[in-house]
Coordinates of C-alpha atoms and ligand atoms in Angstrom, one line a residue:
X1 CA 25.2 -4.4 32.9
X2 CA 22.0 -5.6 31.2
X3 CA 19.2 -3.3 30.4
X4 CA 16.1 -3.5 32.5
X5 CA 13.5 -3.8 29.8
X6 CA 10.9 -6.5 29.3
X7 CA 11.6 -9.6 27.4
X8 CA 8.9 -9.5 24.7
X9 CA 9.8 -12.3 22.2
X10 CA 9.2 -11.4 18.5
X11 CA 6.6 -14.1 17.7
X12 CA 4.5 -14.2 14.6
X13 CA 1.2 -14.6 16.3
X14 CA 1.7 -11.2 18.0
X15 CA 1.3 -9.6 14.5
X16 CA -2.1 -11.1 13.9
X17 CA -3.2 -10.4 17.5
X18 CA -2.2 -6.8 17.0
X19 CA -3.9 -6.5 13.6
X20 CA -7.1 -8.1 15.0
X21 CA -7.1 -5.7 17.9
X22 CA -6.1 -2.4 16.3
X23 CA -7.2 -3.0 12.7
X24 CA -9.8 -5.7 13.2
X25 CA -12.2 -4.6 10.5
X26 CA -9.5 -3.9 7.9
X27 CA -10.2 -6.0 4.9
X28 CA -8.4 -9.0 3.4
X29 CA -9.8 -9.4 0.0
X30 CA -9.2 -12.5 -2.1
X31 CA -9.9 -13.7 -5.7
X32 CA -10.8 -17.2 -4.6
X33 CA -9.7 -20.3 -6.4
X34 CA -13.4 -21.1 -6.8
X35 CA -13.9 -17.8 -8.8
X36 CA -15.7 -15.1 -6.8
X37 CA -14.1 -12.3 -4.9
X38 CA -14.3 -13.1 -1.2
X39 CA -13.9 -10.6 1.7
X40 CA -12.5 -11.2 5.2
X41 CA -10.9 -9.1 7.9
X42 CA -7.8 -9.3 10.1
X43 CA -10.1 -10.2 13.0
X44 CA -11.6 -13.2 11.0
X45 CA -8.1 -14.3 9.8
X46 CA -7.0 -14.4 13.4
X47 CA -10.1 -16.3 14.5
X48 CA -9.6 -18.9 11.7
X49 CA -5.9 -19.1 12.5
X50 CA -6.7 -19.9 16.2
X51 CA -9.1 -22.7 15.1
X52 CA -6.5 -24.0 12.8
X53 CA -3.9 -24.0 15.5
X54 CA -6.3 -25.9 17.8
X55 CA -7.0 -28.5 15.1
X56 CA -3.3 -29.0 14.2
X57 CA -2.5 -29.6 17.9
X58 CA -5.3 -32.1 18.1
X59 CA -3.9 -33.8 15.0
X60 CA -0.6 -34.3 16.8
X61 CA 1.3 -31.5 15.0
X62 CA 4.1 -30.7 17.4
X63 CA 6.6 -27.8 17.7
X64 CA 9.2 -28.1 15.0
X65 CA 7.0 -30.2 12.7
X66 CA 6.8 -29.0 9.1
X67 CA 3.4 -28.4 7.5
X68 CA 3.3 -27.8 3.8
X69 CA 1.2 -25.3 1.8
X70 CA 0.6 -25.6 -2.0
X71 CA -1.6 -22.7 -2.6
X72 CA -2.2 -19.3 -4.3
X73 CA -2.4 -16.0 -2.5
X74 CA -5.7 -16.0 -0.6
X75 CA -6.9 -15.2 2.9
X76 CA -7.1 -19.0 3.6
X77 CA -3.4 -19.4 2.8
X78 CA -2.6 -16.5 5.1
X79 CA -4.6 -18.1 7.9
X80 CA -2.6 -21.3 7.5
X81 CA 0.7 -19.5 8.1
X82 CA -0.5 -17.9 11.3
X83 CA -2.2 -21.1 12.5
X84 CA 0.9 -23.3 11.8
X85 CA 3.4 -20.9 13.5
X86 CA 1.0 -20.4 16.4
X87 CA 1.7 -24.0 17.6
X88 CA 5.4 -23.7 17.0
X89 CA 5.3 -25.6 13.8
X90 CA 6.8 -24.5 10.5
X91 CA 5.0 -23.4 7.3
X92 CA 6.7 -24.9 4.3
X93 CA 5.7 -23.1 1.1
X94 CA 5.8 -25.4 -1.9
X95 CA 6.2 -23.7 -5.2
X96 CA 3.7 -25.3 -7.6
X97 CA 5.7 -24.2 -10.6
X98 CA 8.5 -26.6 -9.7
X99 CA 8.7 -29.8 -11.7
X100 CA 6.6 -32.6 -10.0
X101 CA 9.8 -34.6 -9.2
X102 CA 11.2 -31.5 -7.3
X103 CA 7.9 -31.1 -5.5
X104 CA 8.1 -34.7 -4.3
X105 CA 11.7 -34.3 -3.4
X106 CA 11.2 -31.2 -1.2
X107 CA 8.1 -32.5 0.6
X108 CA 10.0 -35.6 1.5
X109 CA 13.2 -33.7 2.4
X110 CA 11.2 -31.4 4.6
X111 CA 9.4 -34.4 6.1
X112 CA 6.1 -32.5 5.9
X113 CA 3.3 -34.1 8.0
X114 CA 0.3 -32.4 6.6
X115 CA -0.4 -30.3 3.6
X116 CA -2.9 -27.5 2.8
X117 CA -3.7 -27.6 -0.9
X118 CA -5.7 -25.5 -3.3
X119 CA -8.3 -27.1 -5.6
X120 CA -6.0 -26.3 -8.5
X121 CA -3.3 -28.7 -7.3
X122 CA -5.4 -31.6 -6.1
X123 CA -4.9 -33.5 -9.4
X124 CA -1.1 -33.0 -9.1
X125 CA -1.0 -34.3 -5.6
X126 CA -3.2 -37.3 -6.5
X127 CA -0.4 -38.3 -8.9
X128 CA 2.4 -37.7 -6.4
X129 CA 0.7 -39.1 -3.3
X130 CA 2.1 -42.7 -3.6
X131 CA 5.6 -41.2 -3.3
X132 CA 4.7 -39.0 -0.3
X133 CA 4.4 -41.4 2.6
X134 CA 5.0 -38.8 5.3
X135 CA 1.8 -36.8 4.6
X136 CA -0.8 -37.9 7.0
X137 CA -3.6 -35.4 6.0
X138 CA -4.5 -33.4 2.9
X139 CA -6.5 -30.3 3.8
X140 CA -8.2 -29.0 0.7
X141 CA -8.6 -25.2 0.9
X142 CA -12.3 -25.0 -0.1
X143 CA -15.8 -25.4 1.2
X144 CA -18.1 -28.5 1.1
X145 CA -19.9 -27.3 -2.0
X146 CA -16.7 -27.3 -4.0
X147 CA -15.0 -30.3 -2.5
X148 CA -14.0 -32.7 -5.4
X149 CA -14.1 -36.4 -5.0
X150 CA -10.5 -37.4 -4.6
X151 CA -8.3 -40.4 -4.1
X152 CA -6.1 -38.4 -1.6
X153 CA -6.1 -40.3 1.7
X154 CA -7.5 -38.5 4.7
X155 CA -8.7 -35.6 2.5
X156 CA -10.3 -32.9 4.6
X157 CA -12.5 -30.0 3.6
X158 CA -10.9 -26.8 5.0
X159 CA -14.1 -24.9 5.9
X160 CA -15.8 -28.0 7.4
X161 CA -12.7 -28.8 9.4
X162 CA -12.5 -25.2 10.8
X163 CA -16.2 -25.3 11.6
X164 CA -15.5 -28.2 14.0
X165 CA -13.2 -26.0 16.2
X166 CA -14.3 -23.2 18.5
X167 CA -11.0 -21.2 18.4
X168 CA -10.7 -21.2 22.2
X169 CA -6.9 -21.5 22.0
X170 CA -3.9 -19.8 23.5
X171 CA -1.0 -19.5 21.2
X172 CA 2.1 -21.5 22.2
X173 CA 5.0 -19.5 23.6
X174 CA 8.6 -20.2 22.8
X175 CA 11.9 -18.5 22.0
X176 CA 11.8 -15.9 19.3
X177 CA 14.6 -17.7 17.4
X178 CA 12.4 -20.7 16.9
X179 CA 11.9 -21.8 13.3
X180 CA 8.8 -20.4 11.6
X181 CA 9.0 -21.0 7.9
X182 CA 10.8 -23.1 5.3
X183 CA 11.3 -22.1 1.7
X184 CA 13.5 -24.0 -0.8
X185 CA 15.6 -22.2 -3.4
X186 CA 14.7 -23.2 -6.9
X187 CA 17.9 -25.3 -7.1
X188 CA 18.8 -24.5 -10.7
X189 CA 21.9 -26.7 -10.1
X190 CA 21.6 -29.8 -7.8
X191 CA 18.8 -30.3 -5.3
X192 CA 16.9 -27.3 -3.9
X193 CA 18.1 -26.2 -0.5
X194 CA 15.9 -25.2 2.4
X195 CA 16.0 -21.7 4.0
X196 CA 14.6 -21.8 7.5
X197 CA 13.3 -18.5 8.7
X198 CA 12.7 -17.8 12.4
X199 CA 9.9 -15.8 14.1
X200 CA 12.4 -13.1 15.0
X201 CA 13.9 -12.8 11.5
X202 CA 10.5 -12.7 9.8
X203 CA 9.3 -10.0 12.2
X204 CA 12.4 -7.8 12.0
X205 CA 12.4 -8.2 8.2
X206 CA 8.8 -7.2 8.0
X207 CA 9.3 -4.2 10.2
X208 CA 12.3 -3.0 8.1
X209 CA 10.2 -3.4 5.0
X210 CA 7.2 -1.5 6.1
X211 CA 9.2 1.7 6.6
X212 CA 8.5 4.7 4.4
X213 CA 11.8 4.4 2.5
X214 CA 11.3 0.7 2.0
X215 CA 8.0 -0.7 0.8
X216 CA 6.2 2.1 2.7
X217 CA 3.1 0.5 4.1
X218 CA 0.4 2.2 6.1
X219 CA -3.0 1.5 7.5
X220 CA -4.5 4.0 5.0
X221 CA -2.9 2.1 2.1
X222 CA -3.8 -1.1 0.2
X223 CA -1.3 -3.6 -1.0
X224 CA -1.7 -6.3 -3.7
X225 CA 1.1 -8.8 -3.5
X226 CA 1.3 -10.4 -7.0
X227 CA 4.3 -12.1 -5.7
X228 CA 3.1 -15.4 -4.3
X229 CA 3.4 -16.5 -0.7
X230 CA 5.3 -19.4 -2.1
X231 CA 8.0 -17.2 -3.7
X232 CA 10.6 -16.2 -1.1
X233 CA 8.3 -15.6 1.9
X234 CA 6.1 -13.2 -0.2
X235 CA 8.7 -10.5 0.2
X236 CA 7.4 -10.0 3.8
X237 CA 4.0 -8.8 2.8
X238 CA 2.2 -11.5 4.8
X239 CA 3.6 -10.1 8.0
X240 CA 4.2 -6.4 7.1
X241 CA 0.6 -5.7 5.9
X242 CA -1.1 -6.9 9.2
X243 CA 1.7 -5.3 11.2
X244 CA 0.6 -1.9 10.0
X245 CA -3.0 -2.7 9.3
X246 CA -2.8 -2.2 5.5
X247 CA -5.7 -3.5 3.5
X248 CA -4.5 -6.7 1.8
X249 CA -5.7 -7.8 -1.7
X250 CA -4.8 -11.3 -2.6
X251 CA -4.9 -12.1 -6.4
X252 CA -5.5 -15.9 -6.1
X253 CA -4.7 -17.9 -9.1
X254 CA -5.2 -15.2 -11.8
X255 CA -2.0 -13.3 -12.5
X256 CA -2.7 -12.3 -16.1
X257 CA -2.8 -8.6 -17.0
X258 CA -6.5 -8.2 -17.2
X259 CA -7.2 -9.9 -13.8
X260 CA -4.5 -8.0 -11.9
X261 CA -5.7 -4.7 -13.5
X262 CA -9.3 -5.4 -12.4
X263 CA -8.3 -5.9 -8.8
X264 CA -5.9 -2.9 -8.8
X265 CA -8.8 -0.7 -9.8
X266 CA -11.8 -2.2 -8.1
X267 CA -10.0 -2.6 -4.7
X268 CA -8.4 0.8 -5.0
X269 CA -4.9 -0.6 -4.5
X270 CA -2.1 1.9 -3.7
X271 CA 1.0 -0.4 -3.7
X272 CA 1.7 -3.6 -5.6
X273 CA 4.7 -5.9 -5.8
X274 CA 5.8 -8.5 -8.3
X275 CA 8.4 -9.9 -10.7
X276 CA 9.1 -8.3 -14.1
X277 CA 7.3 -11.0 -16.1
X278 CA 4.0 -10.1 -14.3
X279 CA 4.5 -6.4 -15.0
X280 CA 5.2 -7.2 -18.7
X281 CA 1.7 -8.8 -18.9
X282 CA 0.0 -5.9 -17.0
X283 CA 1.7 -3.2 -19.2
X284 CA 0.9 -5.1 -22.4
X285 CA -2.8 -5.3 -21.3
X286 CA -3.0 -1.6 -20.2
X287 CA -1.4 -0.3 -23.3
X288 CA -3.5 -2.5 -25.6
X289 CA -6.8 -1.6 -23.9
X290 CA -5.9 2.1 -23.3
X291 CA -6.3 1.8 -19.5
X292 CA -5.1 4.1 -16.8
X293 CA -4.3 3.5 -13.2
X294 CA -6.4 5.6 -10.9
X295 CA -5.2 4.7 -7.4
X296 CA -1.9 2.9 -7.6
X297 CA 0.9 5.1 -6.4
X298 CA 3.9 2.7 -6.1
X299 CA 5.0 -0.4 -8.0
X300 CA 7.7 -2.7 -6.5
X301 CA 9.7 -4.7 -9.0
X302 CA 12.0 -7.5 -7.9
X303 CA 13.1 -11.1 -8.3
X304 CA 14.8 -10.3 -11.6
X305 CA 16.2 -7.1 -13.1
X306 CA 13.6 -4.5 -14.1
X307 CA 14.7 -3.0 -17.4
X308 CA 14.9 0.8 -17.4
X309 CA 12.3 0.8 -20.2
X310 CA 9.8 -1.0 -17.9
X311 CA 10.4 1.6 -15.1
X312 CA 9.9 4.4 -17.6
X313 CA 6.8 2.8 -19.1
X314 CA 5.1 2.7 -15.7
X315 CA 6.3 6.2 -14.6
X316 CA 5.8 8.1 -17.8
X317 CA 2.8 6.2 -19.1
X318 CA 0.9 5.6 -15.9
X319 CA 2.1 8.2 -13.4
X320 CA 3.2 5.8 -10.8
X321 CA 6.4 5.7 -8.7
X322 CA 8.4 2.5 -9.4
X323 CA 11.1 1.1 -7.1
X324 CA 13.3 -1.7 -7.8
X325 CA 14.1 -4.4 -5.1
X326 CA 16.7 -7.1 -5.1
X327 CA 17.0 -10.0 -2.8
X328 CA 16.9 -13.8 -2.5
X329 CA 15.3 -16.6 -0.6
X330 CA 18.3 -16.7 1.7
X331 CA 17.7 -13.1 2.7
X332 CA 14.0 -13.4 3.7
X333 CA 14.2 -12.1 0.9
X334 CA 14.7 -8.3 0.6
X335 CA 18.3 -7.1 0.4
X336 CA 18.1 -3.7 -1.3
X337 CA 15.4 -1.2 -2.3
X338 CA 15.7 1.4 -5.0
X339 CA 13.8 4.2 -3.4
X340 CA 15.4 7.7 -3.7
X341 CA 17.6 9.0 -0.9
X342 CA 17.7 12.8 -0.3
X343 CA 21.1 12.9 -2.0
X344 CA 19.6 11.8 -5.3
X345 CA 16.2 13.4 -5.2
X346 CA 17.3 16.6 -7.1
X347 CA 18.3 14.7 -10.2
X348 CA 16.8 15.5 -13.6
X349 CA 14.4 12.8 -14.9
X350 CA 16.9 11.0 -17.0
X351 CA 19.5 10.7 -14.3
X352 CA 16.8 9.6 -11.8
X353 CA 15.9 6.7 -14.1
X354 CA 19.5 5.7 -14.1
X355 CA 19.4 5.5 -10.3
X356 CA 16.0 3.7 -10.4
X357 CA 17.4 1.1 -12.8
X358 CA 19.9 0.1 -10.2
X359 CA 18.8 -2.5 -7.6
X360 CA 18.9 0.0 -4.7
X361 CA 20.6 0.4 -1.4
X362 CA 20.6 -1.9 1.7
X363 CA 18.0 -1.1 4.3
X364 CA 18.8 -1.2 8.1
X365 CA 19.6 -4.8 9.0
X366 CA 21.5 -5.7 5.8
X367 CA 25.2 -5.2 5.5
X368 CA 26.6 -5.4 2.0
X369 CA 30.0 -5.7 0.5
X370 CA 31.7 -6.5 -2.8
X371 CA 34.9 -8.5 -3.0
X372 CA 37.4 -9.9 -5.4
X373 CA 38.2 -13.6 -5.8
X374 CA 40.5 -13.4 -2.7
X375 CA 37.8 -11.8 -0.5
X376 CA 39.4 -8.3 -0.6
X377 CA 36.8 -5.6 -0.4
X378 CA 36.3 -3.5 -3.5
X379 CA 35.6 0.2 -3.6
X380 CA 32.1 1.7 -3.9
X381 CA 32.9 3.7 -7.1
X382 CA 29.9 2.5 -9.2
X383 CA 32.3 0.8 -11.7
X384 CA 34.3 -1.9 -10.0
X385 CA 32.3 -5.1 -9.8
X386 CA 32.8 -8.1 -7.7
X387 CA 31.1 -10.8 -5.7
X388 CA 28.2 -9.4 -3.7
X389 CA 28.2 -10.6 -0.1
X390 CA 25.7 -9.9 2.7
X391 CA 25.3 -10.3 6.5
X392 CA 22.3 -9.3 8.5
X393 CA 19.4 -9.9 10.9
X394 CA 17.3 -11.9 8.3
X395 CA 20.1 -13.6 6.3
X396 CA 20.5 -17.4 6.4
X397 CA 23.4 -18.8 8.5
X398 CA 23.1 -22.3 7.1
X399 CA 20.7 -24.4 5.0
X400 CA 18.1 -26.8 6.4
X401 CA 19.7 -30.0 7.6
X402 CA 23.1 -28.6 6.9
X403 CA 22.9 -29.0 3.1
X404 CA 25.6 -27.2 1.3
X405 CA 27.9 -27.1 4.4
X406 CA 29.3 -23.9 5.8
X407 CA 27.9 -21.1 3.8
X408 CA 29.5 -18.1 5.5
X409 CA 33.0 -16.7 5.0
X410 CA 35.4 -15.9 7.9
X411 CA 33.6 -12.5 8.5
X412 CA 30.2 -14.1 8.6
X413 CA 29.2 -12.9 5.2
X414 CA 27.1 -15.0 2.7
X415 CA 28.1 -15.0 -0.9
X416 CA 24.9 -14.2 -2.9
X417 CA 26.3 -15.6 -6.1
X418 CA 25.6 -12.3 -7.8
X419 CA 28.1 -9.9 -9.3
X420 CA 27.5 -6.3 -8.6
X421 CA 29.0 -2.8 -8.2
X422 CA 28.0 -0.2 -5.6
X423 CA 28.2 3.6 -6.2
X424 CA 29.4 6.2 -3.7
X425 CA 25.8 6.8 -2.7
X426 CA 25.4 3.2 -1.7
X427 CA 23.2 2.2 -4.7
X428 CA 24.0 -1.3 -5.8
X429 CA 23.6 -2.6 -9.3
X430 CA 23.6 -6.3 -10.2
X431 CA 25.6 -7.0 -13.3
X432 CA 24.9 -10.7 -13.4
X433 CA 24.7 -14.0 -11.7
X434 CA 28.3 -15.2 -11.3
X435 CA 27.4 -18.2 -13.3
X436 CA 25.8 -16.3 -16.2
X437 CA 28.4 -13.6 -16.7
X438 CA 30.1 -13.8 -20.1
X439 CA 33.9 -14.2 -19.9
X440 CA 35.3 -12.7 -23.1
X441 CA 39.0 -12.3 -23.6
X442 CA 39.6 -12.3 -19.8
X443 CA 37.1 -9.6 -19.2
X444 CA 33.5 -9.8 -17.9
X445 CA 30.4 -8.8 -19.9
X446 CA 27.2 -8.2 -18.0
X447 CA 24.3 -10.1 -19.7
X448 CA 21.7 -8.1 -17.7
X449 CA 23.0 -4.8 -19.1
X450 CA 22.7 -6.0 -22.7
X451 CA 19.2 -7.5 -22.0
X452 CA 18.0 -4.3 -20.4
X453 CA 19.2 -2.3 -23.4
X454 CA 17.7 -4.6 -25.9
X455 CA 14.2 -4.6 -24.4
X456 CA 14.2 -0.8 -24.8
X457 CA 13.7 -1.4 -28.6
X458 CA 10.0 -0.8 -29.2
X459 CA 9.5 -4.1 -31.0
X460 CA 11.1 -6.3 -28.4
X461 CA 9.1 -8.1 -25.8
X462 CA 11.8 -10.0 -23.9
X463 CA 15.5 -10.5 -24.3
X464 CA 18.1 -12.9 -23.0
X465 CA 21.8 -13.0 -23.4
X466 CA 24.0 -16.1 -23.2
X467 CA 27.6 -16.8 -23.9
X468 CA 28.4 -18.5 -27.3
X469 CA 31.7 -20.3 -27.7
X470 CA 34.4 -18.4 -29.5
X471 CA 37.8 -19.8 -30.4
X472 CA 39.7 -16.5 -29.8
X473 CA 37.6 -14.8 -27.0
X474 CA 36.3 -17.9 -25.2
X475 CA 32.8 -16.6 -25.2
X476 CA 30.9 -13.9 -27.0
X477 CA 27.4 -12.6 -26.2
X478 CA 24.5 -14.1 -28.2
X479 CA 21.3 -12.1 -27.9
X480 CA 18.0 -14.0 -28.0
X481 CA 14.9 -12.0 -28.7
X482 CA 11.1 -12.5 -28.4
X483 CA 9.3 -9.9 -30.5
X484 CA 6.0 -8.3 -29.5
X485 CA 3.0 -9.7 -31.4
X486 CA 2.9 -8.4 -35.0
X487 CA 6.4 -6.7 -34.8
X488 CA 9.0 -7.3 -37.4
X489 CA 12.4 -5.8 -36.3
X490 CA 15.3 -7.9 -37.7
X491 CA 18.9 -8.6 -36.5
X492 CA 20.3 -5.4 -38.1
X493 CA 17.5 -3.2 -36.6
X494 CA 18.3 -4.5 -33.1
X495 CA 22.0 -4.1 -33.5
X496 CA 21.7 -0.6 -35.0
X497 CA 19.5 0.4 -32.0
X498 CA 22.1 -0.8 -29.5
X499 CA 25.2 0.6 -31.2
X500 CA 26.8 3.4 -29.3
X501 CA 24.7 2.7 -26.2
X502 CA 27.1 0.1 -24.8
X503 CA 30.9 -0.5 -25.2
X504 CA 31.7 -1.8 -28.6
X505 CA 33.2 -5.0 -27.3
X506 CA 29.9 -5.7 -25.3
X507 CA 27.9 -5.7 -28.6
X508 CA 26.3 -9.1 -29.2
X509 CA 27.9 -11.1 -32.0
X510 CA 24.5 -12.3 -33.2
X511 CA 20.8 -12.0 -32.6
X512 CA 18.4 -15.0 -32.7
X513 CA 14.7 -14.8 -32.6
X514 CA 12.5 -17.3 -30.8
X515 CA 8.8 -17.6 -29.8
X516 CA 9.3 -17.9 -26.1
X517 CA 12.1 -17.6 -23.6
X518 CA 12.0 -20.3 -20.9
X519 CA 11.4 -19.1 -17.3
X520 CA 12.2 -20.7 -13.9
X521 CA 9.6 -21.5 -11.2
X522 CA 10.2 -18.0 -9.7
X523 CA 9.8 -16.1 -13.0
X524 CA 13.4 -15.6 -14.0
X525 CA 14.9 -16.3 -17.4
X526 CA 16.0 -19.9 -17.3
X527 CA 19.5 -19.5 -18.7
X528 CA 20.4 -23.2 -18.2
X529 CA 17.5 -24.2 -20.4
X530 CA 18.3 -21.5 -22.9
X531 CA 21.9 -22.6 -23.1
X532 CA 20.7 -26.1 -23.7
X533 CA 18.5 -24.9 -26.4
X534 CA 21.4 -23.2 -28.1
X535 CA 24.0 -25.9 -27.4
X536 CA 24.5 -26.7 -31.1
X537 CA 24.6 -23.0 -32.1
X538 CA 27.7 -21.5 -33.7
X539 CA 28.4 -17.8 -34.1
X540 CA 28.2 -16.7 -37.8
X541 CA 31.7 -15.4 -37.7
X542 CA 33.0 -18.7 -36.4
X543 CA 31.0 -20.6 -39.0
X544 CA 32.6 -18.5 -41.7
X545 CA 36.1 -19.1 -40.4
X546 CA 35.5 -22.8 -40.3
Ligands
ADP1 P1 15.3 -18.6 -6.9 O1 16.9 -18.6 -7.0 O2 14.8 -19.7 -6.1 O3 14.7 -18.3 -8.2 P2 15.4 -16.2 -5.4 O4 14.3 -15.2 -5.3 O5 16.1 -16.6 -4.1 O6 14.8 -17.4 -6.0 O7 16.5 -15.7 -6.4 C1 17.5 -14.8 -6.0 C2 18.2 -14.2 -7.2 O8 17.4 -13.5 -8.1 C3 19.3 -13.2 -6.8 O9 20.5 -13.8 -6.3 C4 19.5 -12.4 -8.1 O10 20.3 -13.1 -9.0 C5 18.1 -12.5 -8.7 N1 17.4 -11.2 -8.5 C6 16.5 -10.9 -7.5 N2 16.1 -9.7 -7.6 C7 16.7 -9.1 -8.6 C8 16.8 -7.8 -9.2 N3 16.0 -6.8 -8.8 N4 17.6 -7.6 -10.2 C9 18.4 -8.6 -10.7 N5 18.4 -9.8 -10.2 C10 17.6 -10.1 -9.2

């Protein structure tokens, strides 16, 4: 027997309709690409999204068409997402930090018909345009006063274009499983693969993320997503914030410590979210300038492992509550959150930081398991590590256009490519990417654990560990360090600091100092490039033996 409740499809435009109705005057503040801080509201965002939808339809954009965005976090970018999905088309966020050849490749692979582009990226697109035959219109996200002269064909000024529409438009209606957004993984090996979110998955994911034990959003709070809209669906903020009517502060192109700090303070931000490299810049700035945080209560750190020292620096130094999050593009992206369950709230501070340094537990809607190479489930004992697999309401079932073939195992679980253990309380800890883990004498060594320990040394700014070839052990850990400006710790200092804090056989065989560690387009340590950089390196012990 079926239930007798209404069919109310979970469609994205319902979020902005709701926000405009119930939280219409709530602010959406942006640091504009042109420079000044601009102020909008959910009511205005909706109005512009309706105009946009009207114009897209007039332009021939049909349901299922892909429309690209190459833009920073601003209210305009947000409007494009709602306008595009409002006609049943699909927003495709292009990450400007990808190599130009990758940008060309994904725009062509997605078969984008139109692109919304920030001023910053107009010169880039001018260069790529001859190789982008599918793009029929380039909408530049600015006003007439700032419109550059450009060689882009059919270049359109966003504000002028919108001014030509009256917004008298009724959102299209369709099945809630209709595709809504497309985001490519950064494709560290091979071509990037497209993850295709649906209206339903985006809404359920945003709902789960707004809950108090997750990101914890509220209409009385203010969130600043430093994480870009083009990085894994902005961790749901673009939907979760309007869904609860939280004030939204968009940082635009300026993600340096001073600029983020300024917005956190002037806009009285209560929650902020971003990757560790961004927080490194903010902490550096605040410590150097002797700043305090007066309104921020919670800091969400995800996308790469947050070292315990970073969590402690925020909590002890600035009195904020830090929580770790893990996930991936294929999971919409949030897969676990490191907020404290009642079973761990009584811990003394030191033990609490041990829990917070883990990647957290799965929220409702995410099922998680760890398995051995033969897909046998492993125990949740906090020690045994294995392949981390997931299944859930906002987890990919396949890649766009079938790339990569069948990606689910016989139980419908997706292999994340991460290696992790899970403790009896459900807290998961990533030990490594499967492809980065060091295999030494048949055992696995976690590069993340060593990195997190090394950055606890007061002179160390960033640390990365890669495997160096060893004739007896196959691989041994090589620790690569970037020191803080003006600091002088040497190899011995670093090794002395680490001794007795990890198993003896996990100790790096050598430490190398470099000026900068390469990062990927989503702010992670680029181990492939680092391994290339050290391809001719030989461990001292091995050199001696030769
Ligand atoms: P991309 O692979 O395109 O850079 P993703 O955001 O999809 O972007 O990357 C997902 C991967 O990032 C995860 O599989 C995991 O290895 C890593 N990751 C994400 N969050 C964390 C975290 N909190 N701790 C450790 N690793 C993380």
